[in-house]
């Protein structure tokens, strides 16, 4: 009880400018934006069982580790991953200093606005763009660039800041878990600095509980001031098998709860499913073309292959049907009746 | 108040088999094992100033980041770093499967018990020994090996488990900081898995707040079970400049409080000293040959060069004189009158 109260006090201190507000007043329904459904019931059943002292499934608070993918699980990832939009904007902003980019791929496709061709360069192209735009400055300078961008950039369809596009039901879920003394972590393929710029305000998740992909830095003394310079070299790639490796490396404890939405989350869910006692594995399925997007097996962004759905069904993992399971998707949206 | 109470409840749940117990009853003196000294006064003054709401030096709780070196700062590092003793024991235990080690350095020196020669191979030798003994098994198997070793190994001088050799005054300091809503992190050159085996029980520091050196792992399916196999490749080296890089990478926030004891902590202290408001930098100076060890500028283990002492004095960093400043060093030791 005291622990729960304390977490609420801490969370309330972090209220930000995000779409959903954290640490809402306790409600008889801990997940008010979720329709009554098997997924909602299984979440509540799981939380009640692992928190029931003396029960057969009880887990001590320090072992209540919950890991969440970010893009497509906690916020919108269509039509492009938010950080990819940021990278595109950075290439445009930096192009004056790089005249060769006009004829050099994948930069040329960015400057031509040819998204289809850009996506055809796949992961290798993305790595080139990230290396060029995420290095050569200090960490402080880079964080300022991200914060400024997040304040001004708008989503092409929703015409809102990207930080307004977090999923209200998932924010409620994060809050519900923390109210039950879970530790919530993000485990995402996205860049760790990019995420840390908003995860504390938008999700109530502090920087050291954000696991992501990252580049190397180098400590240098500049004008007698210690400085970290960002290098164009990968340090850690946190996707697919990297998510299981990342959980071990950064969190250092086996999760008992994990949520993802695409093939990049497969190994995180398998790793979580390997827990000793009761564990919960969930996937968000994007099925709502009207309120958000409907996509899956054939999507370049957030691919959810049929094989993953079959694996989920075969192993009793929960799959959220966004259209049917969520009363509201965004905090600024009127809940459906 | 509630936050403080909550942290105490959490800490009390973690009482272990370590030398010092965490979360002792509130005392009028928050650092009872510290003699009244300028260092003690400066710690208390710092904490009171950054926690005084409305005061000019106030820092919000989520920014109260404190980072601590481990070996020589939180526990004994003489005559050899504890993990180095573990490595030596592992080489001996594994030598039957590696007949070539009898003639191959640096393994030969280990098997011959020639510590002086072993130390002459320096960092390169240590990396070879760590790679050979810290890879080729699953992460679960490795954690079991560490836990078993920690339960049975004894320090050659004190004849006690290494986990009994934590410094009581520093445990009090960790607890005092957390009682004032600081987040405490370890930032050490030691291996992250080795430390995580005891940091929660001995220091009240959970695995995700332990920053250390690490090797790569690889996700594999073995008999349909997800497994992480330890590879003989370095992922991150957390010493010297790596400590500033590691704080940025793993913690993601600027510390306002840092404690070390050797040249490997220089950059962590410089990075901390670069904070925007009030910040505290401390060093433990080992000056007590009777109760512990006296060493510094010429030591192979935990070198504290004269230049670092001069830098500390010039910049107002606090230097603990162990002999004079600490009433007791270990929890099992009778305090001096």
XYZ file of C-alpha atoms in Angstrom:
674
model
C 0.000 0.000 0.000
C 2.668 2.479 1.027
C 4.797 1.410 -1.912
C 1.876 1.980 -4.298
C 1.126 5.381 -2.838
C 4.759 6.339 -3.149
C 4.936 5.393 -6.811
C 1.866 7.532 -7.452
C 3.495 10.509 -5.737
C 6.608 10.051 -7.865
C 4.613 9.627 -11.084
C 2.476 12.690 -10.374
C 5.634 14.769 -10.123
C 6.426 13.909 -13.739
C 3.267 15.185 -15.446
C 4.270 16.547 -18.806
C 2.909 17.904 -22.026
C 2.096 14.512 -23.491
C -1.153 13.222 -24.916
C -1.981 11.011 -21.973
C -1.511 11.950 -18.363
C 0.109 9.561 -15.952
C -1.016 8.411 -12.532
C -4.708 9.137 -12.815
C -6.921 8.831 -9.763
C -7.536 5.241 -8.742
C -10.587 3.904 -10.520
C -12.614 0.771 -9.863
C -11.562 -0.155 -13.418
C -7.775 0.075 -13.725
C -7.953 -0.022 -17.544
C -10.907 2.237 -18.410
C -9.960 2.677 -22.084
C -10.032 -1.078 -22.655
C -13.280 -2.767 -23.642
C -14.127 -5.861 -21.655
C -12.338 -8.561 -23.613
C -10.299 -11.716 -23.059
C -7.059 -9.690 -23.297
C -8.140 -7.191 -20.618
C -9.344 -10.029 -18.409
C -6.081 -11.929 -18.821
C -3.988 -8.856 -17.920
C -5.961 -8.215 -14.742
C -5.987 -11.890 -13.835
C -2.199 -12.057 -14.296
C -1.538 -8.949 -12.173
C -3.853 -10.144 -9.408
C -2.205 -13.570 -9.296
C 1.422 -12.419 -9.194
C 0.652 -9.773 -6.529
C -1.379 -12.035 -4.229
C 0.859 -12.663 -1.231
C 0.765 -16.288 -0.184
C -0.757 -17.342 -3.506
C 0.901 -19.972 -5.721
C 1.903 -17.418 -8.385
C 3.169 -14.654 -6.089
C 6.212 -12.723 -7.352
C 8.164 -10.359 -5.085
C 8.054 -6.713 -6.245
C 11.709 -6.518 -7.304
C 11.120 -9.393 -9.767
C 8.050 -7.805 -11.379
C 9.841 -6.743 -14.544
C 7.715 -5.620 -17.494
C 9.240 -4.802 -20.898
C 7.523 -2.911 -23.705
C 8.421 -2.329 -27.309
C 7.874 1.330 -28.268
C 6.994 1.949 -31.969
C 3.581 0.468 -32.721
C 3.200 -0.764 -29.132
C 3.195 2.473 -27.125
C 2.799 5.041 -29.923
C 2.031 5.346 -33.638
C 4.636 4.027 -36.088
C 2.792 4.627 -39.383
C 3.295 5.781 -42.079
C 6.963 5.835 -40.955
C 8.742 5.235 -37.644
C 8.876 8.644 -35.919
C 12.649 8.534 -35.609
C 12.890 7.854 -39.343
C 10.887 11.042 -39.998
C 13.347 12.823 -37.692
C 16.262 11.386 -39.699
C 14.688 12.575 -42.970
C 14.236 16.070 -41.538
C 17.832 16.070 -40.324
C 19.160 15.042 -43.755
C 17.201 17.942 -45.290
C 18.428 20.375 -42.642
C 22.056 19.263 -43.036
C 22.059 18.968 -46.853
C 23.545 22.451 -47.428
C 26.731 21.300 -45.733
C 26.777 18.092 -47.833
C 26.378 18.991 -51.531
C 27.342 15.420 -52.516
C 24.101 14.112 -50.963
C 22.163 15.429 -54.000
C 23.564 12.580 -56.083
C 24.496 10.027 -53.405
C 22.045 7.365 -52.228
C 20.261 6.878 -49.895
C 20.533 10.648 -49.255
C 19.310 11.470 -52.781
C 16.011 9.635 -52.210
C 15.492 11.581 -48.989
C 16.073 14.918 -50.727
C 13.872 13.847 -53.678
C 11.095 12.882 -51.260
C 11.012 9.363 -52.750
C 9.977 7.345 -49.691
C 9.360 4.139 -51.632
C 12.882 4.122 -53.071
C 14.255 5.114 -49.657
C 12.600 2.131 -47.983
C 14.049 -0.151 -50.684
C 17.527 0.486 -49.194
C 16.297 -1.318 -46.061
C 18.280 -1.556 -42.853
C 21.600 -0.766 -44.566
C 20.234 2.520 -45.872
C 18.771 3.408 -42.490
C 22.101 2.727 -40.785
C 23.875 5.061 -43.248
C 21.359 7.843 -42.629
C 21.483 7.429 -38.864
C 25.298 7.412 -38.826
C 25.388 10.633 -40.869
C 22.767 12.488 -38.831
C 23.400 11.114 -35.318
C 27.148 11.780 -35.023
C 29.708 14.565 -35.074
C 28.088 16.591 -32.299
C 28.159 16.425 -28.512
C 25.479 14.465 -26.661
C 24.137 17.748 -25.243
C 23.829 19.265 -28.726
C 22.120 16.130 -30.032
C 19.596 16.102 -27.185
C 18.761 19.745 -27.948
C 18.197 18.896 -31.633
C 15.800 16.074 -30.678
C 13.857 18.174 -28.160
C 13.438 21.044 -30.602
C 12.252 18.650 -33.316
C 9.732 16.927 -31.009
C 8.237 20.315 -30.111
C 7.728 21.394 -33.727
C 7.224 18.298 -35.921
C 3.658 17.247 -36.696
C 2.291 13.886 -37.791
C 1.138 14.089 -41.449
C -2.294 12.568 -40.823
C -3.181 13.541 -37.276
C -1.597 17.034 -37.479
C -0.418 16.710 -33.909
C 2.930 16.455 -32.153
C 4.240 12.881 -32.179
C 4.220 12.885 -28.374
C 0.411 13.249 -28.597
C 0.251 9.943 -30.455
C 0.855 7.604 -27.538
C -1.808 4.953 -26.993
C -4.071 5.787 -24.050
C -4.844 2.121 -23.198
C -1.121 1.327 -23.044
C -0.397 4.345 -20.816
C -3.108 3.024 -18.500
C -1.469 -0.387 -18.612
C 1.967 1.041 -17.698
C 0.386 2.949 -14.827
C -1.605 -0.085 -13.662
C 1.521 -2.246 -13.594
C 3.519 0.374 -11.665
C 0.629 0.798 -9.211
C 1.166 -2.922 -8.590
C 4.891 -2.434 -8.014
C 6.061 -3.572 -11.427
C 9.171 -1.993 -12.896
C 8.400 -0.868 -16.457
C 11.095 -0.842 -19.137
C 11.125 0.078 -22.805
C 12.998 -2.365 -25.048
C 12.937 -0.930 -28.544
C 14.929 -0.910 -31.774
C 14.771 2.891 -31.678
C 17.705 5.060 -30.682
C 18.066 5.357 -26.937
C 18.705 9.124 -26.912
C 15.721 9.788 -29.152
C 13.413 7.878 -26.819
C 14.838 9.289 -23.609
C 13.850 12.776 -24.774
C 10.186 11.979 -24.020
C 9.783 8.620 -22.229
C 9.831 10.084 -18.730
C 7.184 12.713 -19.484
C 5.018 10.542 -21.743
C 5.333 7.084 -20.210
C 6.676 7.736 -16.707
C 9.776 5.705 -17.648
C 13.117 7.226 -16.585
C 16.160 7.148 -18.909
C 17.869 4.199 -17.189
C 14.808 2.038 -17.847
C 14.970 2.682 -21.587
C 16.811 0.033 -23.613
C 17.402 0.905 -27.250
C 19.870 0.924 -30.108
C 22.858 3.175 -29.639
C 26.042 4.555 -31.123
C 29.429 4.919 -29.474
C 30.571 8.143 -27.830
C 34.028 9.452 -26.990
C 34.995 11.425 -23.907
C 36.995 14.548 -24.784
C 38.111 17.629 -22.938
C 37.041 20.695 -24.944
C 38.059 24.073 -23.507
C 38.669 22.295 -20.194
C 35.079 20.999 -20.216
C 34.350 17.278 -20.289
C 32.343 16.462 -23.388
C 30.944 13.330 -25.017
C 31.164 13.341 -28.795
C 28.878 11.053 -30.788
C 30.710 8.735 -33.179
C 29.276 7.169 -36.367
C 29.771 3.644 -34.970
C 27.122 1.271 -33.696
C 27.439 0.168 -30.062
C 24.290 -1.938 -29.680
C 21.461 -2.963 -32.028
C 18.347 -3.642 -29.980
C 16.008 -5.513 -32.307
C 15.043 -9.145 -32.847
C 17.525 -11.372 -30.947
C 19.120 -8.100 -29.746
C 16.053 -7.495 -27.575
C 16.654 -10.647 -25.518
C 20.373 -9.815 -25.370
C 19.510 -6.212 -24.449
C 17.196 -7.223 -21.612
C 19.956 -9.349 -20.116
C 22.585 -6.669 -20.671
C 20.731 -3.535 -19.580
C 17.988 -4.809 -17.243
C 19.824 -7.814 -15.864
C 16.681 -9.650 -14.813
C 14.175 -11.974 -16.494
C 10.892 -10.183 -17.367
C 7.569 -11.740 -16.383
C 5.541 -9.441 -18.638
C 6.265 -8.235 -22.188
C 4.352 -6.465 -24.926
C 5.300 -5.958 -28.571
C 3.648 -5.652 -31.958
C 5.944 -6.976 -34.673
C 8.527 -9.532 -35.772
C 11.266 -7.536 -34.009
C 9.612 -8.472 -30.700
C 9.585 -12.251 -31.269
C 12.728 -13.015 -29.276
C 11.769 -10.666 -26.427
C 8.479 -12.540 -26.074
C 10.198 -15.951 -26.307
C 12.709 -14.849 -23.669
C 9.902 -13.666 -21.381
C 7.902 -16.862 -21.951
C 10.898 -18.741 -20.555
C 10.300 -17.311 -17.049
C 10.098 -19.714 -14.121
C 6.587 -18.961 -12.880
C 3.591 -17.245 -14.393
C 4.348 -14.833 -17.232
C 2.380 -12.706 -19.665
C 3.171 -12.128 -23.344
C 1.156 -9.667 -25.420
C 1.075 -8.305 -28.966
C -0.770 -5.279 -30.347
C -2.425 -6.035 -33.672
C -3.161 -2.925 -35.725
C -6.667 -3.565 -37.057
C -8.261 -0.121 -36.977
C -7.916 1.749 -40.277
C -10.474 4.337 -39.190
C -9.053 5.488 -35.869
C -5.410 4.526 -36.526
C -4.009 2.099 -39.150
C -4.637 -1.492 -40.222
C -1.492 -3.380 -41.192
C 0.389 -6.572 -40.548
C 2.032 -9.273 -42.660
C 3.009 -7.120 -45.649
C 3.954 -3.873 -43.981
C 7.447 -2.407 -44.377
C 6.923 -0.697 -41.032
C 5.974 -2.835 -38.032
C 5.598 -6.134 -39.899
C 3.425 -8.655 -38.014
C 3.894 -11.910 -39.961
C 1.282 -14.659 -40.009
C 3.848 -16.983 -38.427
C 4.079 -14.687 -35.388
C 0.294 -14.658 -35.002
C 0.293 -18.462 -35.207
C 3.094 -18.644 -32.640
C 1.123 -16.327 -30.339
C -2.039 -18.399 -30.660
C -0.196 -21.691 -30.199
C 1.495 -20.476 -27.010
C -1.369 -18.603 -25.398
C 0.117 -15.150 -25.911
C -2.485 -12.369 -25.815
C -3.183 -10.472 -29.037
C -4.887 -7.081 -28.791
C -7.358 -6.421 -31.590
C -7.076 -2.627 -31.558
C -10.407 -2.040 -33.279
C -12.431 -4.131 -30.866
C -10.374 -4.078 -27.665
C -9.650 -0.371 -27.252
C -12.426 2.106 -26.393
C -10.123 5.008 -27.203
C -6.748 5.011 -28.905
C -5.552 8.523 -28.091
C -6.254 10.623 -25.010
C -7.603 13.499 -27.118
C -10.053 11.240 -28.962
C -13.674 10.872 -27.830
C -14.223 7.295 -26.617
C -16.594 5.335 -28.807
C -20.000 4.817 -27.105
C 8.033 11.693 3.513
C 5.895 9.003 1.915
C 8.529 8.510 -0.736
C 11.191 8.064 1.930
C 9.047 5.634 3.871
C 8.393 3.667 0.725
C 12.042 3.340 -0.149
C 12.701 2.027 3.346
C 9.990 -0.577 2.952
C 11.501 -1.690 -0.360
C 15.022 -1.744 1.027
C 13.976 -3.729 4.078
C 12.559 -6.393 1.786
C 16.027 -6.949 0.368
C 17.923 -7.772 3.558
C 20.513 -10.322 2.696
C 23.483 -12.193 4.021
C 25.883 -9.316 3.569
C 28.194 -7.682 6.061
C 26.178 -4.527 6.438
C 22.422 -4.400 6.661
C 20.461 -1.881 4.652
C 17.780 0.545 5.744
C 18.614 0.774 9.413
C 16.232 2.580 11.717
C 16.340 6.323 11.296
C 18.974 7.830 13.547
C 19.581 11.432 14.511
C 22.972 10.911 12.851
C 22.465 9.577 9.306
C 26.122 8.521 9.037
C 26.916 6.988 12.448
C 30.072 5.177 11.298
C 31.633 8.422 10.116
C 33.674 10.511 12.535
C 32.798 14.179 12.574
C 35.024 15.533 9.840
C 34.943 18.036 6.985
C 33.976 15.250 4.538
C 31.000 14.122 6.609
C 29.911 17.730 7.099
C 30.191 18.448 3.377
C 28.088 15.362 2.468
C 25.313 16.327 4.877
C 25.453 19.963 3.828
C 25.177 18.944 0.160
C 22.215 16.632 0.742
C 20.379 19.205 2.853
C 20.873 21.902 0.227
C 19.754 19.919 -2.831
C 16.689 18.573 -0.991
C 15.510 21.901 0.465
C 12.417 22.805 -1.527
C 12.422 26.472 -2.465
C 16.146 26.779 -1.710
C 18.608 28.025 -4.337
C 20.240 24.589 -4.771
C 17.085 22.447 -4.854
C 17.166 19.476 -7.243
C 13.999 17.515 -8.098
C 14.138 13.844 -6.975
C 14.355 12.366 -10.484
C 17.569 14.357 -11.080
C 19.264 13.223 -7.854
C 21.611 10.783 -9.549
C 24.509 9.406 -7.502
C 27.188 7.180 -9.030
C 29.671 5.032 -7.108
C 32.725 3.127 -8.162
C 32.749 -0.360 -6.598
C 36.237 -1.864 -5.970
C 38.023 0.175 -3.297
C 35.041 2.526 -2.936
C 32.279 0.220 -1.692
C 34.298 -2.882 -0.822
C 37.868 -4.137 -0.388
C 40.032 -4.420 -3.522
C 43.336 -5.540 -1.942
C 45.476 -7.559 -2.320
C 43.674 -8.233 -5.656
C 40.355 -7.134 -7.163
C 37.775 -9.693 -6.042
C 36.772 -10.536 -9.589
C 40.432 -11.160 -10.430
C 40.576 -13.716 -7.609
C 37.452 -15.282 -9.117
C 39.153 -15.397 -12.537
C 42.218 -17.081 -11.017
C 40.011 -19.685 -9.329
C 38.159 -20.259 -12.605
C 41.413 -20.792 -14.534
C 42.467 -23.373 -11.952
C 39.060 -25.083 -12.054
C 39.017 -25.177 -15.868
C 42.677 -26.112 -16.379
C 42.004 -29.860 -16.740
C 40.093 -29.130 -19.942
C 42.935 -26.887 -21.194
C 46.260 -28.769 -20.939
C 47.953 -26.086 -23.080
C 47.483 -23.535 -20.270
C 50.356 -25.173 -18.358
C 52.807 -23.592 -20.806
C 50.809 -20.681 -22.198
C 50.905 -17.227 -20.582
C 49.169 -15.599 -18.827
C 47.506 -18.893 -17.808
C 50.844 -20.417 -16.789
C 51.455 -17.682 -14.203
C 48.011 -18.289 -12.743
C 48.620 -22.026 -12.432
C 52.114 -21.407 -11.013
C 50.630 -18.991 -8.447
C 53.019 -16.269 -9.628
C 50.891 -13.175 -8.962
C 53.721 -10.729 -9.577
C 54.364 -12.096 -13.059
C 50.623 -12.293 -13.697
C 50.172 -8.597 -12.884
C 53.033 -7.776 -15.263
C 50.792 -8.827 -18.179
C 48.582 -5.868 -17.264
C 45.240 -5.156 -18.859
C 45.962 -7.303 -21.925
C 46.566 -10.343 -19.745
C 43.435 -9.679 -17.723
C 41.338 -9.406 -20.884
C 42.685 -12.794 -22.080
C 41.863 -14.460 -18.772
C 38.396 -12.914 -18.612
C 37.614 -13.921 -22.214
C 38.661 -17.526 -21.502
C 36.755 -17.869 -18.222
C 33.688 -15.676 -18.883
C 32.485 -17.197 -22.171
C 31.273 -20.434 -23.718
C 28.436 -20.964 -21.251
C 24.896 -19.637 -20.957
C 24.208 -16.542 -18.861
C 22.270 -18.717 -16.400
C 25.193 -21.129 -15.994
C 27.603 -18.228 -15.514
C 25.426 -16.615 -12.843
C 25.325 -19.944 -10.990
C 29.131 -20.180 -11.116
C 29.465 -16.666 -9.646
C 26.908 -17.252 -6.883
C 28.523 -20.521 -5.839
C 31.954 -18.893 -5.765
C 30.743 -15.917 -3.707
C 29.274 -18.290 -1.124
C 32.478 -20.276 -0.679
C 35.495 -18.042 -1.426
C 37.230 -16.370 1.505
C 39.439 -13.304 1.616
C 43.061 -14.332 2.394
C 43.566 -11.811 5.211
C 40.113 -11.336 6.741
C 39.051 -15.005 6.330
C 35.546 -13.898 5.494
C 33.300 -14.009 2.440
C 34.037 -11.135 0.072
C 30.447 -9.914 0.488
C 31.309 -9.295 4.176
C 33.986 -6.829 3.086
C 31.740 -3.946 2.080
C 32.475 -0.647 3.815
C 29.925 0.138 6.512
C 30.265 3.938 6.185
C 29.602 3.714 2.437
C 26.537 1.478 2.952
C 25.249 4.142 5.334
C 25.949 6.781 2.705
C 24.032 4.844 0.017
C 21.124 4.438 2.405
C 21.230 8.096 3.456
C 21.140 9.235 -0.176
C 18.222 6.927 -1.024
C 16.354 8.093 2.085
C 16.659 11.531 0.482
C 15.267 10.256 -2.818
C 18.557 9.891 -4.638
C 18.908 7.156 -7.235
C 22.100 5.232 -6.536
C 24.103 3.630 -9.351
C 27.296 1.639 -9.478
C 29.699 2.634 -12.256
C 32.626 0.236 -12.104
C 35.277 -1.327 -14.322
C 34.182 -4.711 -12.959
C 32.085 -7.174 -14.936
C 28.407 -6.344 -14.785
C 27.244 -9.935 -14.194
C 29.745 -10.453 -11.405
C 28.529 -7.344 -9.588
C 24.845 -8.005 -10.136
C 25.207 -11.267 -8.237
C 25.409 -9.316 -4.950
C 24.702 -5.590 -5.445
C 21.007 -5.832 -4.649
C 21.541 -7.753 -1.424
C 24.677 -5.921 -0.291
C 24.090 -2.374 -1.515
C 20.344 -2.211 -2.208
C 21.182 -1.497 -5.866
C 19.112 -3.433 -8.428
C 20.713 -4.927 -11.567
C 19.554 -2.171 -13.952
C 21.372 0.416 -11.811
C 24.690 -1.400 -12.148
C 26.950 -0.120 -14.931
C 30.030 -2.220 -15.606
C 32.235 -3.799 -18.226
C 30.596 -6.502 -20.291
C 30.997 -9.098 -22.999
C 28.667 -9.818 -25.889
C 26.022 -12.527 -25.781
C 24.204 -14.390 -28.523
C 20.567 -15.463 -28.495
C 20.164 -19.130 -29.480
C 17.363 -21.660 -29.374
C 18.628 -24.771 -27.596
C 16.168 -27.661 -27.344
C 13.392 -25.177 -28.119
C 14.478 -23.051 -25.143
C 15.693 -19.490 -25.639
C 19.236 -19.168 -24.354
C 21.895 -16.464 -24.189
C 25.411 -17.730 -24.793
C 28.357 -15.670 -23.554
C 30.873 -14.807 -26.288
C 34.581 -14.004 -25.772
C 34.125 -10.490 -27.208
C 34.091 -7.203 -25.321
C 30.907 -5.147 -25.581
C 31.733 -2.260 -23.246
C 34.775 -1.320 -21.157
C 33.640 0.795 -18.219
C 36.801 2.391 -16.860
C 38.479 5.780 -17.154
C 36.819 7.732 -20.006
C 34.478 4.737 -20.356
C 32.876 5.683 -17.028
C 31.663 9.041 -18.370
C 30.572 7.328 -21.600
C 28.901 4.571 -19.559
C 26.952 7.013 -17.386
C 25.574 8.678 -20.498
C 24.854 5.353 -22.182
C 23.346 3.360 -19.319
C 22.033 5.986 -16.886
C 21.176 8.677 -19.436
C 21.291 11.503 -16.925
C 23.993 13.756 -15.477
C 24.986 12.747 -11.912
C 25.139 15.369 -9.187
C 27.049 13.110 -6.770
C 29.924 10.710 -7.463
C 32.396 8.732 -5.385
C 35.500 6.887 -6.512
C 38.941 5.954 -5.214
C 41.405 5.688 -8.093
C 42.616 6.966 -11.450
C 39.888 4.977 -13.208
C 37.345 7.316 -11.594
C 38.901 10.585 -12.813
C 36.607 11.070 -15.814
C 33.477 10.077 -13.861
C 34.310 12.787 -11.315
C 35.102 15.336 -14.035
C 31.836 14.501 -15.782
C 29.914 14.915 -12.520
C 31.699 18.179 -11.698
C 30.300 19.519 -14.972
C 26.722 19.484 -13.586
C 24.653 22.643 -13.842
C 23.945 23.293 -10.159
C 25.511 22.064 -6.953
C 27.391 18.788 -7.205
C 29.520 16.606 -4.933
C 32.676 14.701 -5.890
C 34.363 12.346 -3.439
C 37.355 10.010 -3.296
C 38.189 7.313 -0.762
C 41.865 7.404 0.210
C 43.099 4.125 1.674
C 45.207 5.223 4.632
C 44.522 2.560 7.234
C 47.070 -0.267 7.142
C 45.853 -1.593 10.503
C 42.135 -1.986 9.878
C 42.305 -2.304 6.061
C 45.144 -1.302 3.690
C 47.243 1.785 3.026
C 48.043 2.365 -0.628
C 47.916 4.951 -3.355
C 50.324 6.312 -5.969
C 52.367 3.130 -6.518
C 49.728 0.454 -6.210
C 49.029 -1.953 -9.082
C 45.520 -2.302 -7.704
C 43.449 0.867 -7.193
C 46.181 3.375 -8.037
C 45.514 6.844 -6.584
C 48.142 9.063 -8.256
C 49.454 12.252 -6.679
C 48.065 14.172 -9.675
C 44.533 12.983 -8.843
C 44.913 14.107 -5.228
C 46.127 17.491 -6.454
C 43.194 17.725 -8.874
C 40.794 16.878 -6.045
C 42.288 19.512 -3.754
C 42.365 22.152 -6.483
C 38.696 21.583 -7.346
C 37.223 21.181 -3.889
C 36.502 17.462 -4.229
C 36.183 15.668 -0.888
C 38.847 13.108 0.024
C 38.028 10.556 2.726
C 40.965 9.736 4.954
C 39.859 6.232 5.902
C 41.978 6.043 9.031
C 40.669 9.264 10.546
C 37.236 9.661 8.970
C 35.704 6.242 9.500
C 34.774 4.981 12.991
C 34.298 1.479 11.646
C 35.242 0.027 8.286
C 33.282 -3.232 8.363
C 29.953 -3.980 10.017
C 31.431 -6.894 11.998
C 34.260 -4.769 13.379
C 34.027 -3.095 16.784
C 33.940 0.688 16.301
C 37.000 2.426 17.700
C 36.216 4.336 20.878
